[in-house]
Structure formats: C-alpha cells, structure tokens
GROMACS .gro file of C-alpha atoms in nm:
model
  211
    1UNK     CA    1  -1.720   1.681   0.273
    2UNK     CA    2  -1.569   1.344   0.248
    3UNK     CA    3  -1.166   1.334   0.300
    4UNK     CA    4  -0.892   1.220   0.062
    5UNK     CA    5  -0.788   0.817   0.064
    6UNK     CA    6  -0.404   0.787  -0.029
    7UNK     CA    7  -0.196   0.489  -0.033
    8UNK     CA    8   0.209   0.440  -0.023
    9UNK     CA    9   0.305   0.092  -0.193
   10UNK     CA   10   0.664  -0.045  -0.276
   11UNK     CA   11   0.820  -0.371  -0.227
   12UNK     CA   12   1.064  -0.433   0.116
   13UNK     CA   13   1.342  -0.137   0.182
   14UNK     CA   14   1.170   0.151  -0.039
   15UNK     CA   15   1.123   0.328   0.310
   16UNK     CA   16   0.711   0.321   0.349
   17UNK     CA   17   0.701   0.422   0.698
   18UNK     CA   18   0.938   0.738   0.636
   19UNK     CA   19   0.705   0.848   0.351
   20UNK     CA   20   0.421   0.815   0.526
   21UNK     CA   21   0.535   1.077   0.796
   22UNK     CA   22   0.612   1.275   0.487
   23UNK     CA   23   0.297   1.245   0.312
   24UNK     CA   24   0.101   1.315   0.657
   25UNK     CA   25   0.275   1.613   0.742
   26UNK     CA   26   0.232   1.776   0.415
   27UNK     CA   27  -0.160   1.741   0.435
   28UNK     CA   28  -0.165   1.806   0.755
   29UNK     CA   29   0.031   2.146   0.682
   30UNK     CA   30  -0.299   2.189   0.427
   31UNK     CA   31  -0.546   2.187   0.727
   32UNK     CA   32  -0.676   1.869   0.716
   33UNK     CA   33  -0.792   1.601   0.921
   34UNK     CA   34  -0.535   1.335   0.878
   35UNK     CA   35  -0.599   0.978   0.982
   36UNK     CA   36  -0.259   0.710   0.920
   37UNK     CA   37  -0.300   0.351   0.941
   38UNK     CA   38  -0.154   0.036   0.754
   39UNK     CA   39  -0.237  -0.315   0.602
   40UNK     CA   40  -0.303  -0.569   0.654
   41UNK     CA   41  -0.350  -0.409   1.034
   42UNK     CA   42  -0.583  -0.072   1.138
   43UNK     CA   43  -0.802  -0.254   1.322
   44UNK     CA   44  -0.758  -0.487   1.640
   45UNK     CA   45  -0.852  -0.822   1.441
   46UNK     CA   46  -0.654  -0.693   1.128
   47UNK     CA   47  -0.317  -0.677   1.381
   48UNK     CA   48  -0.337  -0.974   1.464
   49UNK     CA   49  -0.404  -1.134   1.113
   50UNK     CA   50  -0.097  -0.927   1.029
   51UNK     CA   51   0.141  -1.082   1.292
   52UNK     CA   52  -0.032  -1.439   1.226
   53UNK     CA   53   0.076  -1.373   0.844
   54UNK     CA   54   0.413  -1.214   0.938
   55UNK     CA   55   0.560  -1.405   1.221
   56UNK     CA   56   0.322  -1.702   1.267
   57UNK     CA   57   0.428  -2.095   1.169
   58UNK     CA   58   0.280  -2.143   0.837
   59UNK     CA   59   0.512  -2.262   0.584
   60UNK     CA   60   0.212  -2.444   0.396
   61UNK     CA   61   0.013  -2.180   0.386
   62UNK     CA   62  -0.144  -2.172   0.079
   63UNK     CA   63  -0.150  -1.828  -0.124
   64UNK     CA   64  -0.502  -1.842  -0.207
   65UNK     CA   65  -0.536  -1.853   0.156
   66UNK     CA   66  -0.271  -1.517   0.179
   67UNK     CA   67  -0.507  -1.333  -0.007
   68UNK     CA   68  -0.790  -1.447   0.132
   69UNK     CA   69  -0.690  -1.334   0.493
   70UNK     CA   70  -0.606  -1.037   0.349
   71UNK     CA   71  -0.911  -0.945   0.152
   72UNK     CA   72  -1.095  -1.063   0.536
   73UNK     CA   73  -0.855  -0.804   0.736
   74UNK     CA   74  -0.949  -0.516   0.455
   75UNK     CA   75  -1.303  -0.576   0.454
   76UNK     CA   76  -1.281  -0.486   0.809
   77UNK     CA   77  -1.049  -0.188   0.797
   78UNK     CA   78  -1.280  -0.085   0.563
   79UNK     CA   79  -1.603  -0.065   0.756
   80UNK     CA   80  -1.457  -0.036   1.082
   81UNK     CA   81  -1.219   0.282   1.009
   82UNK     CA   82  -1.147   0.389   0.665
   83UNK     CA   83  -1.524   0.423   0.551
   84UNK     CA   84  -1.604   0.646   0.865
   85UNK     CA   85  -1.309   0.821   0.900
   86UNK     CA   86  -1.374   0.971   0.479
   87UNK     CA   87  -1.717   1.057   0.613
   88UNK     CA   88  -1.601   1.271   0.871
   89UNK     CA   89  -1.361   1.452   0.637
   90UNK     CA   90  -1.037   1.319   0.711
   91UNK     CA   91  -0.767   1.230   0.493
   92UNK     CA   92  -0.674   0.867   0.492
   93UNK     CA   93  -0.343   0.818   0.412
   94UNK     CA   94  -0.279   0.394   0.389
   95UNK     CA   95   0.067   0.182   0.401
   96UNK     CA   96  -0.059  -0.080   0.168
   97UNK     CA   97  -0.348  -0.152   0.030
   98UNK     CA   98  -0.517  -0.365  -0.250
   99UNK     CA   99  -0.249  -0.278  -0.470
  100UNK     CA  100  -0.004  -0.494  -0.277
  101UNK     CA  101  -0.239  -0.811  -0.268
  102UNK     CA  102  -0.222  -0.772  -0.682
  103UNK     CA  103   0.171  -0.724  -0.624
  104UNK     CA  104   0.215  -0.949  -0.355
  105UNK     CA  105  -0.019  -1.239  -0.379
  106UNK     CA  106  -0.048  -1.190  -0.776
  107UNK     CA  107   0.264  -1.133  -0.894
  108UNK     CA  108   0.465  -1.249  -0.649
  109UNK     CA  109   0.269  -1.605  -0.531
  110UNK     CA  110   0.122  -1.545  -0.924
  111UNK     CA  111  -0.232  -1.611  -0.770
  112UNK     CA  112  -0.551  -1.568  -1.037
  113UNK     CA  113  -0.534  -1.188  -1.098
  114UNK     CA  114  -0.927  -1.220  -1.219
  115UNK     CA  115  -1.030  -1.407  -0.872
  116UNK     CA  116  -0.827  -1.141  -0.687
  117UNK     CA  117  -0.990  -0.879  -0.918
  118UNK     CA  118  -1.336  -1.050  -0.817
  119UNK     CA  119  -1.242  -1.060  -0.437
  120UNK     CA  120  -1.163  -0.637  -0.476
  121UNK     CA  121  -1.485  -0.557  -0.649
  122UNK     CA  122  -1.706  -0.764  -0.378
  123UNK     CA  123  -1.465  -0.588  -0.058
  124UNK     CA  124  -1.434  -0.204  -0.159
  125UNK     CA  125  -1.791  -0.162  -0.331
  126UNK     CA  126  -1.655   0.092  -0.544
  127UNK     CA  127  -1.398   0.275  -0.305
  128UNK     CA  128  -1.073   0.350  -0.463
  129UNK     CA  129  -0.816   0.548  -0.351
  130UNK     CA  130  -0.776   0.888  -0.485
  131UNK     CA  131  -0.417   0.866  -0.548
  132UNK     CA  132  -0.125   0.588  -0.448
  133UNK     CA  133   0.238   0.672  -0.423
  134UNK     CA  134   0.498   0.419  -0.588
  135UNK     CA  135   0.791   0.400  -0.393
  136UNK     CA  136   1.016   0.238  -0.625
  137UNK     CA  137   1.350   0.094  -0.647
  138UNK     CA  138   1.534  -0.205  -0.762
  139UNK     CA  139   1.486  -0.478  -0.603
  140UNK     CA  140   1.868  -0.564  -0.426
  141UNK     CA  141   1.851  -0.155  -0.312
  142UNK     CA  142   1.579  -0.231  -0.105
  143UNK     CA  143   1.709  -0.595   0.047
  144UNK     CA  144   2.019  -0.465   0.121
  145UNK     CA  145   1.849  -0.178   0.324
  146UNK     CA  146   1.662  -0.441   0.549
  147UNK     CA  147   1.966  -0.714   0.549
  148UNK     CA  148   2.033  -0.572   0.933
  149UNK     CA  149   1.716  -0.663   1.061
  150UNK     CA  150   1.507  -0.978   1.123
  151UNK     CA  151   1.311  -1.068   0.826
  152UNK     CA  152   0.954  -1.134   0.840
  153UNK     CA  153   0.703  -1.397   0.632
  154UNK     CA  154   0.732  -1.208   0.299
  155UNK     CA  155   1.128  -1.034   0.349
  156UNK     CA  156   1.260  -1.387   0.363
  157UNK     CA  157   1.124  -1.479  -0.010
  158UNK     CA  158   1.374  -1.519  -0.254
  159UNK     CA  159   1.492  -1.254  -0.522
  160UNK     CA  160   1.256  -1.370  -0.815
  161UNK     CA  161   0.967  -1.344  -0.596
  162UNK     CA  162   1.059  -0.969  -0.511
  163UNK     CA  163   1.134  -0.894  -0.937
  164UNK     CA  164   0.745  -1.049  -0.960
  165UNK     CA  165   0.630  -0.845  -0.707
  166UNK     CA  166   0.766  -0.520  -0.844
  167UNK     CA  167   0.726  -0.551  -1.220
  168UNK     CA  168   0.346  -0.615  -1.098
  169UNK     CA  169   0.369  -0.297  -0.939
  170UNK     CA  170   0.495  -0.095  -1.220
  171UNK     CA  171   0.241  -0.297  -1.452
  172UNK     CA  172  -0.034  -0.116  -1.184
  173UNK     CA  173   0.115   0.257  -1.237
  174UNK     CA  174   0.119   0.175  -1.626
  175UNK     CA  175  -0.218   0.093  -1.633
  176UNK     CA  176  -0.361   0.342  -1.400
  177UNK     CA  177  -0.095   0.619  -1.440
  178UNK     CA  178  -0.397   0.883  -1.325
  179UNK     CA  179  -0.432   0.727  -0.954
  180UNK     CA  180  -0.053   0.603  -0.933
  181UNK     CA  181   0.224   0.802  -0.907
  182UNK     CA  182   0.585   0.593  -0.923
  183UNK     CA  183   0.823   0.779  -0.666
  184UNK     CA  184   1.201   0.725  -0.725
  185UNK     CA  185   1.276   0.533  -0.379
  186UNK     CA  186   1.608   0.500  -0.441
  187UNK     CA  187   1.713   0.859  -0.469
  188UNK     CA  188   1.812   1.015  -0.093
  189UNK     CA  189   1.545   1.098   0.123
  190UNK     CA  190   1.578   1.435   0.023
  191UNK     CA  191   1.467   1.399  -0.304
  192UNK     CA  192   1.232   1.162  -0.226
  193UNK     CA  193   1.028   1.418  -0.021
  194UNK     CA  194   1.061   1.678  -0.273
  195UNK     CA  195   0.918   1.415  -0.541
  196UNK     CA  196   0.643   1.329  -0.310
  197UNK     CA  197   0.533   1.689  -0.256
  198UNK     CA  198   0.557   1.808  -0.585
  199UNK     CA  199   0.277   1.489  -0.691
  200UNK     CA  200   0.053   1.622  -0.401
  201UNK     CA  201   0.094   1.947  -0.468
  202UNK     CA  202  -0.074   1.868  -0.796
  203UNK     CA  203  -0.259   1.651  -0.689
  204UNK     CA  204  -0.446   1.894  -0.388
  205UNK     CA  205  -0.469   2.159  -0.671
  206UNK     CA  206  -0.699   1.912  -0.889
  207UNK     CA  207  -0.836   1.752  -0.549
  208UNK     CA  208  -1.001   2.098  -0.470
  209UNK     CA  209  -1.112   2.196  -0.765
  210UNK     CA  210  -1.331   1.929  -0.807
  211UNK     CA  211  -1.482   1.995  -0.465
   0.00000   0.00000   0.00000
C-alpha cells in the first residue's frame, strides 16, 4: 500500500525543522513507516545544488535559472527517493517542495507562474502531495527569529521580497484549501503542535478510509 507524501512550507523563521519533528512523530506514533527529507536536498546531487544555491557566489544568477536548478534537484529526489520510498509504504513527510518554487521563485523573483506550472507538470507526472502544512506568520515575526544567525542566499532578500513570497503562499492554500492546511506559526510552539495534530488527525481519519 503506497505511503502518505506531506509537505511543511512557510517563508524564513516559521520554525520548519521543529514541525517537522512534530509532524514525524505523530505518524510515527500511528505505526507507520516514516521517511523525512528536505528541498532542494534528499539526495547527494540535490545537497549540493542546495549549498551551491544557498551559500555559493552567484549574485547574477538569474531566477529562471533558480527554478530551473530547482525543478533539476526535484526531479531527482523524486526518482531517486520519494517515488520508492511511497512504494514501499512509507510516509514521506517533505520540508519544501514545489509549493515553495511557486512562492519563492514566483512570487518572490515573480518568475512566469505558467512556465513554472509547465516545469511541475513535466517533473512530478502527476504526484502531488496528499496534504501540505502552512506554517504561517507575518513576515518581520519570522526575520526577527533568524536575525541571530548567518543569513543564507534567500534570508538576506529584502522585506518586499518575503511579503511576495508569502501572499503567494496564502494565494496556494486559497486555491487548494483541500491539500493545504495554513498553520498559525506565530502562536507558541505549543499551540502550534496542537494545530498541527488536530489537521492530521483529520486528515489520517479520511487518509484511511479511502484505503
């Protein structure tokens, strides 16, 4: 029986990583098979187009280009680990995914959203996650949780980029309210987890009954 696929999304600060954990142990507590991983990265050649993109010397990069390097590191995440990994009946759970190249590279470099579009049809062949968690809070929340550290490729963009980035997002959830669920991030962690496993909790009820 082929596993669940779920994503986390958010722009910088929302606390992905943290959620993830979350969102693991709670299926794994269900009995499944749980497999985590993260984009761009999962695979070997996808880490290192993530640190290229993150910390490499590349202020001309073009964002065409961005997405293009992403699409190239999912295609292989794809076929290399997420396709097998459903097949063998574990849950997938994602940090990113192609809803942050619409976010990212759409709204926030404002890259065609119809060549993107094309680009996701001709990578995932049909695979779409079966649910993707929001994590969502204003935008100067999330900076100022991740002012401490050294930014990275994207963290160092400026505030308008970020507002692009997550009104895109919340355009996604409002479109496809089914698949995304919009998680208040900037509640404490707390409530955060109890938001997040009330949506699977639902979510695993309707997930097995269509088994």
């Amino acid at each position: 029986m082929r596993g669940g696929f779920i994503t986390l999304e958010g722009t910088e600060g929302v606390g992905k990583s943290t959620c993830l954990e979350i969102v693991e142990e709670l299926i794994s507590v269900e009995g499944y098979r749980v497999l985590a991983t993260r984009e761009p990265g999962g695979t070997p050649l996808g880490e290192k187009i993530r640190e290229w993109i993150l910390e490499g010397q590349h202020s001309s990069l073009l964002a065409e280009t961005e997405a293009l390097l992403m699409f190239a590191a999912r295609s292989h995440h794809l076929d290399d680990v997420i396709r097998p990994a459903l097949s063998q009946g574990y849950w997938v759970i994602c940090d990113r995914f192609t809803d942050a190249t619409f976010a990212y590279q759409g709204g926030g470099r404002q890259v065609n959203l119809e060549w993107l579009k094309t680009l996701k049809t001709s990578v995932q062949r049909g695979l779409e996650p079966d649910l993707t968690l929001l994590l969502d809070a204003p935008i100067k929340v999330g900076l100022e949780r991740i002012s401490n550290r050294d930014l990275d490729h994207f963290e160092r963009e400026d505030l308008m980029f970020f507002e692009r980035v997550r009104e895109t997002y919340l355009d996604l959830a409002h479109n496809d309210s089914t698949r995304i669920k919009v998680i208040d991030a900037a509640q404490p962690m707390a409530k955060v987890r109890a938001q997040i496993s009330k949506e699977l909790k639902r979510f695993l009820r309707n997930f097995r009954a269509s088994e």
